[in-house]
Amino acid sequence: MSENKIIYMDNNATTRVYQEVLDAMLPYFKDQYYNPSSMYSPAGAVHKEMEKARGEVADFLGCDPIEVCFVSCGSEGDNMAIRGTIEAYPTKNHIITTRVEHPAVIETCKSLERLGYRITLLDVDNDGNINIDDLKKAINDNTAIVSIMYANNETGVIFPVKEIGEIVKNAGAVFHVDAVQAAGKLPLIMKDEPYIDMLTIAGHKIHAPKGIGALYIKKGTKLRTVQTGGHQERGRRAGTENVPYIIGLGKAASMVKAELPKFIEHTSKLRDKLEEEVLKRIKEVKINGKGAKRVSNTTNISFKNIEGEAILLLLDGYGICTSSGSACSSGTLEPSPVLQAMGVPFEYAHSSTRFSLSLDNTMDEIMYTADAIEKIVARLRDISPYRD
Amino acid sequence: MWEYTDKVKDHFINPRNVGEIENPDAEAMTGSIVCGDALKLTLKINKDTEVIEDAKFQTFGCASAIASSSILTEMIKGKTLDEAKKITNKDIAMELGGLPEEKMHCSVMGMETLEKAINNYRGINVEEDEHDEGAIICKCFGVTDTKIKRAIRENNLTTVDEITFYTKAGGGCGACKVKLEDILNEELAERERAQKNAPLTTVQKIKKIEEAIETVINPMLKMDGGSCKLIDIEGNIVKISFKGACSSCMASKNTLKGFVEPKIKELVDKNLEVVGV
Ligand code: FES
């Protein structure tokens, strides 16, 4: 493998924008610049294309187009779902989520906690699974919304959305699912998952650009507008539509939907091989979340007694792009809250490294990466004062 | 992505003096696996000249922790213990062409380990030393008030965030941040007072003398098996009693006038006079 080729294994952070997606977007920056809300016919044509994109996203999510609300990113979708629900149910003051959510959900809940809302954070076990009984115990008439992720960004662990959803519906609460890391990795068919009231996706995780996302809002869901102003998106989110990006999201959604079976087959083969090689070659390795159901493209590996930022930078030296749950690489001083919640011991937690694959990765890259990891771990363990 | 200088990158990718010296003359370890970084230093010291003839390190930590340890071993080789003892975390960071602010604690770890190793060589009981060194302020990272105050003074820190960058205190659950703020405000007030050169009140004098005894004077006296204690102060007369080897030692007068008094003058107030009781 050539030295200066970039091997991109950080697809849970962001994905390559597909050429076809970019091509589809470009006219809407130039000739097709009209405001879709205007009355003249050139604007009407833009409006029609935007609605076509809505249809593509609806198709991707297995829902009706009027259930798709475009937003600027995953974080906005999460904020809108949680805050909008809280405002819609003024007599309820309880929110349930988990300890391993994305900051877009956890921090939103924390900010509501300061306003007087009660938050329950469900624990996870060593594999990253929640205990359904904890949810049953926590949920009550006062619970306005339960927000959980479909798949975890760091470990790829999939939550039992159906089981959770049924409990939430029985309790009469709203169910929001952050599917930012599940979109493009699992089939999402809303008409088969009627217990989901709202679900967030983000464009840049499915080969559209950064700065666009969508919130699925099931017909009949009571939600207050968080961003007030104009009547766009059926009055649910004010602001002139980001037309080129919406077009891009539509195109990406239809491409990613078509290649999903291939994606699952390809990335699980590569991921399994990478794990197999690492486990075979290196002692004292932990694959975080391996005991749970995971999305096919993600593996989160910890190496005992070394530190993750050092691994990440040495991998970068090999041209391999990954991310780390180590304290040092995140700018905080504590290792990833997700791994801490899973009870990963400290001698492992500091070194967790996430490899997240796409259809672009090859078996050659996997073997090259396994070689690189083997050398890097040996080298850092050599420097480490901890050894067994 | 962190912005590392070429020198940091070089020492991270090609660390110098990795390993452990067999039968070292001095050794020390700081940090822990829980905190996310740790450094073990072993030294070979010439008994006659006190020159550090060899130094080796082992580090668990991020790129800047490895680079800080590596450069430290380069810096101390060939120096006498007294010279090496003067190296501060700032010197280590400077030698690397600078460290990102969030990573300054890596250089602090280097300085602390070196000090611990020198104390170890000189027979100062490190554990005990650590014990009376101060109260733990940050439980998450086990940081004492002494360490925090020292970082504030030596690096002219002015915010709580900076304290976290240099000592890690406050970087975990955040529960200690209020205390950090109190310590910082106290230190800032002290700094301001010192700049204005206002005379010390009696209480301030007592506090500062006790601090000087605890952090500077007693560690030195302990090498000879002794220690001293503040008994009283009258105006500018400081009354001190010696314990252990010092009290019976013929040289205690010399210790008093030749070491304790000048130190107290230097660290507290030049008008003070020290007498033994
Ligand atoms: S006690 Fe200091 S950060 Fe937790």
PDB file of C-alpha atoms in Angstrom, chain A residues 96-101 120-139 146 148 157-161 163-165 167-168 292 341-342:
ATOM      1  CA  ILE A  96     -35.894   9.540  30.056  1.00  0.00           C
ATOM      2  CA  THR A  97     -32.719   8.947  28.089  1.00  0.00           C
ATOM      3  CA  THR A  98     -29.535   6.868  28.501  1.00  0.00           C
ATOM      4  CA  ARG A  99     -26.002   7.517  29.703  1.00  0.00           C
ATOM      5  CA  VAL A 100     -24.524   6.739  26.311  1.00  0.00           C
ATOM      6  CA  GLU A 101     -26.433   9.218  24.166  1.00  0.00           C
ATOM      7  CA  THR A 120     -33.594   9.815  34.190  1.00  0.00           C
ATOM      8  CA  LEU A 121     -30.391   8.516  32.612  1.00  0.00           C
ATOM      9  CA  LEU A 122     -30.647   4.766  32.065  1.00  0.00           C
ATOM     10  CA  ASP A 123     -27.488   2.777  32.815  1.00  0.00           C
ATOM     11  CA  VAL A 124     -25.958   0.305  30.409  1.00  0.00           C
ATOM     12  CA  ASP A 125     -24.237  -3.004  31.112  1.00  0.00           C
ATOM     13  CA  ASN A 126     -20.719  -4.031  30.083  1.00  0.00           C
ATOM     14  CA  ASP A 127     -21.874  -4.731  26.557  1.00  0.00           C
ATOM     15  CA  GLY A 128     -23.596  -1.380  26.270  1.00  0.00           C
ATOM     16  CA  ASN A 129     -27.152  -2.709  26.533  1.00  0.00           C
ATOM     17  CA  ILE A 130     -29.828  -1.080  28.641  1.00  0.00           C
ATOM     18  CA  ASN A 131     -31.912  -3.081  31.078  1.00  0.00           C
ATOM     19  CA  ILE A 132     -35.538  -2.926  29.971  1.00  0.00           C
ATOM     20  CA  ASP A 133     -36.691  -3.261  33.573  1.00  0.00           C
ATOM     21  CA  ASP A 134     -34.946   0.004  34.418  1.00  0.00           C
ATOM     22  CA  LEU A 135     -37.045   1.704  31.777  1.00  0.00           C
ATOM     23  CA  LYS A 136     -40.240   0.086  33.053  1.00  0.00           C
ATOM     24  CA  LYS A 137     -39.443   1.301  36.555  1.00  0.00           C
ATOM     25  CA  ALA A 138     -38.583   4.833  35.498  1.00  0.00           C
ATOM     26  CA  ILE A 139     -41.441   5.581  33.134  1.00  0.00           C
ATOM     27  CA  VAL A 146     -38.172   9.029  25.992  1.00  0.00           C
ATOM     28  CA  ILE A 148     -32.768   6.959  22.884  1.00  0.00           C
ATOM     29  CA  VAL A 157     -24.261  -1.087  19.714  1.00  0.00           C
ATOM     30  CA  ILE A 158     -27.913  -1.262  18.611  1.00  0.00           C
ATOM     31  CA  PHE A 159     -30.637  -0.604  21.166  1.00  0.00           C
ATOM     32  CA  PRO A 160     -33.817  -2.722  21.131  1.00  0.00           C
ATOM     33  CA  VAL A 161     -35.942   0.080  19.717  1.00  0.00           C
ATOM     34  CA  GLU A 163     -39.091  -3.326  22.809  1.00  0.00           C
ATOM     35  CA  ILE A 164     -38.437   0.149  24.184  1.00  0.00           C
ATOM     36  CA  GLY A 165     -40.994   1.739  21.870  1.00  0.00           C
ATOM     37  CA  ILE A 167     -43.173   0.271  26.638  1.00  0.00           C
ATOM     38  CA  VAL A 168     -43.071   3.979  25.886  1.00  0.00           C
ATOM     39  CA  ALA A 292     -24.167  -6.862  21.854  1.00  0.00           C
ATOM     40  CA  ALA A 341     -20.923   3.956  31.418  1.00  0.00           C
ATOM     41  CA  MET A 342     -20.132   0.482  30.059  1.00  0.00           C
TER      42      MET A 342
END
